[in-house]
Amino acid sequence: MKQTITEKIFSEHVGRTVYAGEIVRSPIDMVIGNDITTPISIKAFEDSGATRLANPDGFSIVLDHFIPAKDIASANQARISRDFAKKHAMKNFFDEKDMGIEHALLPEKGLVVPGDVIIGADSHTCTHGALGAFSTGMGSTDLAFAMITGGNWFKVPESIKVVLSGKPGKYTTGKDIILEVIRMIGVDGALYRTLEFTGSTIAHLNMDDRFSMCNMAIEAGAKSGIVAYDDVTAEFLADKPLAREPKIFYSDEDATYVQVLEIDVANLEPVIAYPFLPSNGHSLSQAVSDKIKVDQAFIGSCTNGRLGDLKIAAEILKGKRVHPDVRLIVTPATQRIAREATKAGYMDIIIDAGGVVSNPTCGACLGGYMGILGDDEVAIATTNRNFVGRMGSRSSKVYLANSAVAAASAITGYITDPATIS
């Protein structure tokens, strides 16, 4: 019986051939915690009587939600992780001295590699599947179990094959592809399944696109998203000091899938997810005709805070000004991205246009800080969720879009097709 890439990754880890539906105890290559979830894991770890990490080099803590601390509570929360990291001499601890949103920072550091089994106490841990790994979010106590034992229990997920064909248009990105998938199957259409992205389009998608697609697999209810290793993956990894030797797997041609989705990307417009669900997708043409006024444009998050996002935003904003009624907030996902964007001149363009650039943080995306929406305000955002109150007031509204659309909308004050900005 043939296997999917996900079944092969688990088979290699448990030392026998396994298939979807089986319950397995698997070693974990990388466990990821952040400043919100890790303190709960640390308490469970210490309450268990554990005194040492099972795999210290396979545990990363990234302080990325409320750092630099926004208040006393967040400062005290961060201190718990800092003290734990120091006590256990952790080498993979990241705070203000080497900042980044966890799902952008760890691939940048070479700490997650193809063929890995990765877990994190953050739902968007599925991002790392873009590297050809199995990566999923778990609860904080699940994280503690992995900290203590080096492994965890999994039900090997069934897979949905997403077949993408055609070359995407200039302003159609990985964000639009995943929003289209979610529109097609709904927020629970891939519940506890893997979204496996395949097809001729993959060769046209850079790693930024792939990270965005796998990042939002969870918004369709998926356990994970995955893209098989290829030349684009190899190029991305080429300058990284990899923590482990990559293990490359590919799905067998006649592997079993519970569903096959086919999308003609060549004819896919940018997709806008209207409030209050990521599945409420509409074409950009529809959004333009609806004349949706925005108060804030946000470019950033673990979904779209990468260098390519800042590049396209700068290209659109160059020589323009942000609309007087709009706030444009841009958040690079890591310090390295911020540095490279500065060297390329993107930061100057964004600031000259009237935008503000923040430190790397998850803050605005979850309505924490650095971009909270007030009563009845409307945002066009490159984030991953647009639930009621997600970015602030419960009466605010969030429209999800790609970075090009967000930048264009910042200029006009309405959701706008970037192709019309000249």
Short mmCIF file of C-alpha atoms in Angstrom, two decimals:
data_model
loop_
_atom_site.label_atom_id
_atom_site.label_comp_id
_atom_site.label_asym_id
_atom_site.label_seq_id
_atom_site.Cartn_x
_atom_site.Cartn_y
_atom_site.Cartn_z
CA MET A 1 0.00 0.00 0.00
CA LYS A 2 1.44 3.34 -1.08
CA GLN A 3 1.98 6.27 1.29
CA THR A 4 1.61 10.02 1.47
CA ILE A 5 4.54 12.21 2.49
CA THR A 6 3.00 12.58 5.96
CA GLU A 7 2.70 8.81 6.43
CA LYS A 8 6.33 8.40 5.33
CA ILE A 9 7.58 11.01 7.82
CA PHE A 10 5.85 9.23 10.69
CA SER A 11 7.00 5.83 9.46
CA GLU A 12 10.59 6.96 9.54
CA HIS A 13 10.21 8.39 13.02
CA VAL A 14 8.51 5.39 14.63
CA GLY A 15 10.60 2.78 12.84
CA ARG A 16 7.81 0.94 11.06
CA THR A 17 5.36 1.49 8.22
CA VAL A 18 2.29 3.41 9.40
CA TYR A 19 -0.80 4.75 7.69
CA ALA A 20 -3.45 7.39 8.28
CA GLY A 21 -5.67 6.67 11.26
CA GLU A 22 -3.04 4.84 13.30
CA ILE A 23 -2.15 6.13 16.79
CA VAL A 24 1.64 6.35 17.19
CA ARG A 25 4.17 7.52 19.74
CA SER A 26 6.71 9.54 17.76
CA PRO A 27 9.96 11.27 18.65
CA ILE A 28 9.85 15.03 18.06
CA ASP A 29 12.67 16.93 16.39
CA MET A 30 11.68 20.42 17.51
CA VAL A 31 9.36 21.63 20.27
CA ILE A 32 8.45 25.32 20.07
CA GLY A 33 7.13 27.56 22.83
CA ASN A 34 6.38 31.27 23.04
CA ASP A 35 5.93 33.88 25.76
CA ILE A 36 2.19 33.22 26.17
CA THR A 37 2.09 29.42 26.16
CA THR A 38 5.48 28.36 27.55
CA PRO A 39 4.90 29.43 31.18
CA ILE A 40 2.01 26.93 31.34
CA SER A 41 4.29 24.23 29.91
CA ILE A 42 7.03 25.11 32.39
CA LYS A 43 4.63 24.80 35.33
CA ALA A 44 3.44 21.39 34.12
CA PHE A 45 7.06 20.31 33.56
CA GLU A 46 8.09 21.33 37.08
CA ASP A 47 4.92 20.02 38.74
CA SER A 48 5.68 16.60 37.23
CA GLY A 49 8.98 16.49 39.11
CA ALA A 50 11.03 16.61 35.90
CA THR A 51 14.47 18.16 36.30
CA ARG A 52 15.92 17.98 32.80
CA LEU A 53 14.79 18.40 29.22
CA ALA A 54 14.73 15.17 27.23
CA ASN A 55 16.17 16.93 24.19
CA PRO A 56 17.51 20.40 25.10
CA ASP A 57 18.68 21.17 21.55
CA GLY A 58 15.24 20.20 20.25
CA PHE A 59 13.42 22.82 22.33
CA SER A 60 13.09 26.47 21.29
CA ILE A 61 11.48 29.33 23.17
CA VAL A 62 10.67 32.45 21.16
CA LEU A 63 9.31 35.50 22.96
CA ASP A 64 7.25 37.07 20.18
CA HIS A 65 3.75 38.04 21.28
CA PHE A 66 4.26 40.83 23.85
CA ILE A 67 7.98 41.57 23.62
CA PRO A 68 9.30 44.17 24.32
CA ALA A 69 6.91 43.84 27.26
CA LYS A 70 3.74 45.87 26.82
CA ASP A 71 2.85 45.86 30.52
CA ILE A 72 3.81 44.42 33.91
CA ALA A 73 1.92 41.17 33.31
CA SER A 74 3.70 40.46 30.03
CA ALA A 75 7.07 41.34 31.58
CA ASN A 76 6.50 38.85 34.39
CA GLN A 77 5.26 36.26 31.91
CA ALA A 78 8.44 36.61 29.86
CA ARG A 79 10.59 36.33 32.95
CA ILE A 80 9.30 32.81 33.61
CA SER A 81 10.64 31.69 30.23
CA ARG A 82 13.89 33.63 30.66
CA ASP A 83 14.58 32.05 34.04
CA PHE A 84 13.79 28.56 32.72
CA ALA A 85 16.02 29.01 29.67
CA LYS A 86 18.89 30.17 31.87
CA LYS A 87 18.40 27.34 34.38
CA HIS A 88 18.54 24.73 31.62
CA ALA A 89 21.27 26.48 29.61
CA MET A 90 19.03 26.52 26.53
CA LYS A 91 20.84 27.52 23.35
CA ASN A 92 17.62 28.10 21.38
CA PHE A 93 16.14 30.95 23.39
CA PHE A 94 15.18 34.12 21.54
CA ASP A 95 14.05 37.45 22.97
CA GLU A 96 14.83 41.13 22.25
CA LYS A 97 18.46 40.28 21.51
CA ASP A 98 17.50 38.22 18.48
CA MET A 99 13.86 38.96 17.75
CA GLY A 100 11.43 37.32 15.43
CA ILE A 101 8.00 35.79 15.11
CA GLU A 102 8.57 32.11 15.88
CA HIS A 103 7.26 30.71 12.58
CA ALA A 104 9.56 32.98 10.57
CA LEU A 105 12.54 32.93 12.92
CA LEU A 106 13.08 29.18 13.30
CA PRO A 107 13.24 28.42 9.56
CA GLU A 108 15.61 31.37 9.22
CA LYS A 109 17.84 29.83 11.91
CA GLY A 110 17.84 26.38 10.30
CA LEU A 111 16.20 24.89 13.41
CA VAL A 112 13.38 23.20 11.47
CA VAL A 113 14.28 21.06 8.47
CA PRO A 114 12.65 18.76 5.89
CA GLY A 115 11.44 15.46 7.27
CA ASP A 116 11.07 16.74 10.84
CA VAL A 117 8.22 16.13 13.24
CA ILE A 118 7.61 19.52 14.87
CA ILE A 119 5.13 20.66 17.51
CA GLY A 120 4.46 24.03 19.08
CA ALA A 121 1.99 25.47 21.55
CA ASP A 122 0.70 27.81 18.86
CA SER A 123 -1.89 26.90 16.26
CA HIS A 124 0.14 28.31 13.38
CA THR A 125 3.02 25.91 13.97
CA CYS A 126 1.75 24.23 10.78
CA THR A 127 3.72 26.95 8.92
CA HIS A 128 6.87 24.80 8.97
CA GLY A 129 5.25 22.20 6.74
CA ALA A 130 6.36 24.42 3.85
CA LEU A 131 9.79 22.83 4.30
CA GLY A 132 8.51 19.30 3.74
CA ALA A 133 8.09 18.58 7.46
CA PHE A 134 5.16 17.48 9.61
CA SER A 135 4.40 20.41 11.88
CA THR A 136 1.38 21.02 14.07
CA GLY A 137 0.10 22.96 17.04
CA MET A 138 -0.64 21.34 20.39
CA GLY A 139 -1.64 22.44 23.87
CA SER A 140 0.79 23.65 26.52
CA THR A 141 0.56 20.44 28.57
CA ASP A 142 1.23 18.42 25.40
CA LEU A 143 4.33 20.55 25.03
CA ALA A 144 5.36 19.73 28.61
CA PHE A 145 5.02 15.99 27.87
CA ALA A 146 7.36 16.42 24.90
CA MET A 147 9.79 18.45 27.01
CA ILE A 148 9.90 15.60 29.52
CA THR A 149 9.90 12.59 27.16
CA GLY A 150 11.18 13.87 23.80
CA GLY A 151 8.07 12.62 22.03
CA ASN A 152 4.30 12.58 21.96
CA TRP A 153 1.26 10.69 20.73
CA PHE A 154 -0.24 11.39 17.33
CA LYS A 155 -3.05 10.07 15.19
CA VAL A 156 -1.49 9.95 11.72
CA PRO A 157 -3.71 12.32 9.72
CA GLU A 158 -5.47 11.55 6.49
CA SER A 159 -4.48 13.84 3.62
CA ILE A 160 -6.31 16.13 1.24
CA LYS A 161 -4.45 16.63 -2.02
CA VAL A 162 -4.60 20.20 -3.29
CA VAL A 163 -3.64 20.22 -6.96
CA LEU A 164 -2.65 23.70 -8.15
CA SER A 165 -2.26 24.37 -11.86
CA GLY A 166 -1.12 27.39 -13.86
CA LYS A 167 1.16 30.34 -13.23
CA PRO A 168 -0.27 32.88 -10.78
CA GLY A 169 -0.83 36.47 -11.85
CA LYS A 170 1.42 39.28 -10.67
CA TYR A 171 -0.64 40.06 -7.58
CA THR A 172 -1.92 36.56 -6.81
CA THR A 173 0.09 34.95 -4.01
CA GLY A 174 0.20 31.98 -1.70
CA LYS A 175 -2.10 33.91 0.63
CA ASP A 176 -4.77 33.99 -2.08
CA ILE A 177 -4.37 30.29 -2.80
CA ILE A 178 -4.95 29.28 0.82
CA LEU A 179 -7.85 31.73 1.17
CA GLU A 180 -9.39 30.10 -1.90
CA VAL A 181 -8.92 26.63 -0.39
CA ILE A 182 -10.59 27.76 2.83
CA ARG A 183 -13.41 29.38 0.86
CA MET A 184 -13.97 26.09 -0.97
CA ILE A 185 -14.03 23.72 2.01
CA GLY A 186 -14.80 25.94 5.00
CA VAL A 187 -13.11 26.42 8.36
CA ASP A 188 -13.64 22.78 9.30
CA GLY A 189 -13.29 21.20 5.87
CA ALA A 190 -9.87 19.70 6.63
CA LEU A 191 -10.46 18.82 10.28
CA TYR A 192 -7.52 16.74 11.59
CA ARG A 193 -6.23 16.25 8.06
CA THR A 194 -3.12 17.31 6.20
CA LEU A 195 -3.45 19.75 3.32
CA GLU A 196 -0.82 18.57 0.85
CA PHE A 197 -0.11 21.22 -1.79
CA THR A 198 0.96 19.83 -5.18
CA GLY A 199 0.77 20.59 -8.89
CA SER A 200 2.53 22.64 -11.54
CA THR A 201 1.94 25.92 -9.71
CA ILE A 202 4.28 24.93 -6.87
CA ALA A 203 7.33 25.60 -9.06
CA HIS A 204 6.15 29.22 -9.41
CA LEU A 205 5.75 29.77 -5.66
CA ASN A 206 8.63 31.02 -3.54
CA MET A 207 9.10 30.07 0.10
CA ASP A 208 7.16 33.13 1.28
CA ASP A 209 4.12 31.86 -0.64
CA ARG A 210 4.54 28.33 0.69
CA PHE A 211 4.90 29.46 4.29
CA SER A 212 1.69 31.50 3.92
CA MET A 213 -0.24 28.52 2.55
CA CYS A 214 0.88 26.11 5.26
CA ASN A 215 0.47 28.78 7.95
CA MET A 216 -3.26 29.08 7.27
CA ALA A 217 -3.93 25.35 6.90
CA ILE A 218 -5.21 25.54 10.46
CA GLU A 219 -7.89 28.01 9.33
CA ALA A 220 -9.43 25.12 7.38
CA GLY A 221 -9.24 22.96 10.52
CA ALA A 222 -6.21 21.06 9.21
CA LYS A 223 -3.73 19.33 11.47
CA SER A 224 -0.93 20.37 9.15
CA GLY A 225 -0.05 21.74 5.74
CA ILE A 226 2.85 20.43 3.68
CA VAL A 227 4.79 21.11 0.48
CA ALA A 228 7.35 18.59 -0.74
CA TYR A 229 11.03 19.51 -0.91
CA ASP A 230 12.23 20.83 -4.28
CA ASP A 231 14.81 23.23 -5.75
CA VAL A 232 13.06 26.23 -4.15
CA THR A 233 13.33 24.59 -0.72
CA ALA A 234 16.96 23.70 -1.35
CA GLU A 235 17.81 27.29 -2.29
CA PHE A 236 16.11 28.61 0.84
CA LEU A 237 18.07 26.22 3.05
CA ALA A 238 21.41 26.67 1.28
CA ASP A 239 22.70 29.47 3.54
CA LYS A 240 21.23 28.11 6.79
CA PRO A 241 23.25 26.29 9.48
CA LEU A 242 20.87 23.33 9.62
CA ALA A 243 20.27 21.73 13.00
CA ARG A 244 19.87 18.28 11.42
CA GLU A 245 20.42 16.51 8.14
CA PRO A 246 17.24 16.90 6.07
CA LYS A 247 15.24 13.76 5.32
CA ILE A 248 13.46 14.05 2.00
CA PHE A 249 10.15 12.31 1.39
CA TYR A 250 7.65 12.40 -1.47
CA SER A 251 4.16 11.00 -1.71
CA ASP A 252 3.73 7.91 -3.86
CA GLU A 253 1.83 8.57 -7.05
CA ASP A 254 -1.04 6.30 -6.06
CA ALA A 255 -1.13 7.19 -2.35
CA THR A 256 -4.56 7.36 -0.72
CA TYR A 257 -6.24 10.74 -0.26
CA VAL A 258 -9.63 11.38 1.29
CA GLN A 259 -10.25 14.29 -1.07
CA VAL A 260 -8.66 16.00 -4.06
CA LEU A 261 -9.12 19.72 -4.67
CA GLU A 262 -8.18 21.28 -8.00
CA ILE A 263 -7.54 25.01 -8.39
CA ASP A 264 -6.68 26.85 -11.60
CA VAL A 265 -4.35 29.45 -10.13
CA ALA A 266 -3.79 31.13 -13.50
CA ASN A 267 -7.37 32.40 -13.33
CA LEU A 268 -7.45 33.10 -9.60
CA GLU A 269 -7.91 36.72 -8.58
CA PRO A 270 -6.57 37.93 -5.23
CA VAL A 271 -9.01 36.77 -2.57
CA ILE A 272 -10.40 38.96 0.22
CA ALA A 273 -11.82 37.23 3.31
CA TYR A 274 -14.67 39.35 4.63
CA PRO A 275 -15.54 39.40 8.34
CA PHE A 276 -15.93 37.30 10.38
CA LEU A 277 -14.40 34.07 9.03
CA PRO A 278 -11.35 33.26 6.86
CA SER A 279 -13.73 31.14 4.75
CA ASN A 280 -15.83 34.19 3.81
CA GLY A 281 -13.78 34.71 0.66
CA HIS A 282 -14.68 37.07 -2.16
CA SER A 283 -12.84 38.11 -5.28
CA LEU A 284 -10.87 41.33 -5.23
CA SER A 285 -13.16 42.60 -7.99
CA GLN A 286 -16.13 42.13 -5.69
CA ALA A 287 -14.38 43.89 -2.83
CA VAL A 288 -13.49 46.83 -5.05
CA SER A 289 -17.08 47.14 -6.27
CA ASP A 290 -18.29 47.03 -2.65
CA LYS A 291 -16.28 50.22 -1.94
CA ILE A 292 -15.03 49.14 1.49
CA LYS A 293 -13.46 52.02 3.40
CA VAL A 294 -10.55 51.16 5.70
CA ASP A 295 -9.11 52.89 8.75
CA GLN A 296 -6.00 50.76 9.09
CA ALA A 297 -3.81 48.71 6.79
CA PHE A 298 -1.58 46.13 8.43
CA ILE A 299 1.26 44.24 6.73
CA GLY A 300 2.98 41.63 8.89
CA SER A 301 2.34 38.57 11.09
CA CYS A 302 3.58 34.98 10.77
CA THR A 303 1.52 34.78 7.58
CA ASN A 304 2.84 37.77 5.63
CA GLY A 305 5.67 39.56 7.40
CA ARG A 306 8.46 38.24 5.21
CA LEU A 307 10.87 40.08 2.93
CA GLY A 308 8.75 39.49 -0.17
CA ASP A 309 5.79 41.14 1.56
CA LEU A 310 7.81 44.24 2.39
CA LYS A 311 9.24 44.31 -1.13
CA ILE A 312 5.86 44.31 -2.88
CA ALA A 313 4.51 46.86 -0.42
CA ALA A 314 7.47 49.17 -1.10
CA GLU A 315 7.07 48.80 -4.86
CA ILE A 316 3.43 49.90 -4.61
CA LEU A 317 4.05 52.67 -2.06
CA LYS A 318 7.07 54.21 -3.79
CA GLY A 319 6.41 57.86 -4.54
CA LYS A 320 2.93 57.65 -2.98
CA ARG A 321 1.40 58.76 0.32
CA VAL A 322 -0.80 56.81 2.70
CA HIS A 323 -4.35 58.21 2.67
CA PRO A 324 -4.89 60.86 5.39
CA ASP A 325 -7.62 58.74 6.99
CA VAL A 326 -5.58 55.52 7.09
CA ARG A 327 -2.91 54.20 9.44
CA LEU A 328 -0.37 51.90 7.77
CA ILE A 329 1.47 49.57 10.15
CA VAL A 330 4.24 47.31 8.84
CA THR A 331 5.76 44.59 11.01
CA PRO A 332 8.79 42.65 9.72
CA ALA A 333 8.65 39.06 10.94
CA THR A 334 12.28 38.97 12.10
CA GLN A 335 15.20 41.31 12.73
CA ARG A 336 17.02 39.79 9.77
CA ILE A 337 14.09 40.62 7.52
CA ALA A 338 14.04 44.15 8.94
CA ARG A 339 17.75 44.54 8.26
CA GLU A 340 17.50 43.21 4.70
CA ALA A 341 14.49 45.42 4.00
CA THR A 342 16.43 48.42 5.29
CA LYS A 343 19.42 47.63 3.07
CA ALA A 344 17.11 47.29 0.06
CA GLY A 345 15.52 50.67 0.79
CA TYR A 346 12.04 49.27 1.54
CA MET A 347 11.88 50.81 5.00
CA ASP A 348 12.63 54.31 3.73
CA ILE A 349 9.91 53.99 1.10
CA ILE A 350 7.35 52.79 3.66
CA ILE A 351 8.21 55.55 6.13
CA ASP A 352 8.35 58.23 3.44
CA ALA A 353 4.87 57.15 2.37
CA GLY A 354 3.55 57.71 5.88
CA GLY A 355 3.70 54.18 7.23
CA VAL A 356 5.10 53.13 10.60
CA VAL A 357 7.43 50.16 11.05
CA SER A 358 7.30 48.21 14.31
CA ASN A 359 9.60 45.63 15.86
CA PRO A 360 8.91 41.97 15.04
CA THR A 361 5.84 40.96 17.05
CA CYS A 362 2.59 39.01 16.92
CA GLY A 363 0.97 41.86 18.84
CA ALA A 364 -1.37 43.42 16.30
CA CYS A 365 -2.58 40.13 14.82
CA LEU A 366 -4.22 38.94 18.04
CA GLY A 367 -5.33 42.37 19.23
CA GLY A 368 -2.59 42.52 21.83
CA TYR A 369 -0.75 45.75 21.03
CA MET A 370 1.00 47.67 18.24
CA GLY A 371 -2.13 48.08 16.12
CA ILE A 372 -5.34 47.52 18.08
CA LEU A 373 -8.57 48.54 16.37
CA GLY A 374 -11.06 50.88 18.04
CA ASP A 375 -14.85 50.76 17.96
CA ASP A 376 -16.32 50.31 14.48
CA GLU A 377 -12.92 50.60 12.79
CA VAL A 378 -12.12 48.60 9.65
CA ALA A 379 -8.77 47.05 8.79
CA ILE A 380 -7.33 45.43 5.72
CA ALA A 381 -4.76 43.02 7.14
CA THR A 382 -2.33 40.34 6.01
CA THR A 383 -2.98 38.41 9.21
CA ASN A 384 -4.62 34.98 9.36
CA ARG A 385 -7.84 35.46 11.33
CA ASN A 386 -10.72 37.92 11.16
CA PHE A 387 -12.97 36.68 13.96
CA VAL A 388 -15.13 39.08 15.97
CA GLY A 389 -12.78 41.23 18.04
CA ARG A 390 -9.66 39.53 16.71
CA MET A 391 -7.64 42.76 16.34
CA GLY A 392 -9.39 44.86 18.95
CA SER A 393 -12.90 46.14 19.53
CA ARG A 394 -15.71 43.64 19.05
CA SER A 395 -17.40 46.13 16.74
CA SER A 396 -14.32 46.39 14.49
CA LYS A 397 -13.98 44.49 11.21
CA VAL A 398 -10.97 42.80 9.63
CA TYR A 399 -10.66 41.97 5.92
CA LEU A 400 -7.87 39.50 5.15
CA ALA A 401 -5.76 40.11 2.05
CA ASN A 402 -2.28 39.79 0.60
CA SER A 403 0.41 42.44 1.08
CA ALA A 404 -0.04 44.06 -2.33
CA VAL A 405 -3.74 44.64 -1.75
CA ALA A 406 -3.08 45.97 1.78
CA ALA A 407 -0.49 48.46 0.48
CA ALA A 408 -2.71 49.66 -2.36
CA SER A 409 -5.64 50.08 0.01
CA ALA A 410 -3.51 52.16 2.37
CA ILE A 411 -3.00 54.66 -0.45
CA THR A 412 -6.62 55.03 -1.53
CA GLY A 413 -8.45 54.47 1.75
CA TYR A 414 -10.61 51.72 0.20
CA ILE A 415 -9.91 48.07 -0.62
CA THR A 416 -8.11 48.49 -3.91
CA ASP A 417 -6.67 46.44 -6.75
CA PRO A 418 -2.90 47.04 -6.72
CA ALA A 419 -2.89 46.78 -10.53
CA THR A 420 -4.73 50.12 -10.62
CA ILE A 421 -2.07 51.99 -8.62
CA SER A 422 0.34 53.80 -10.90
#
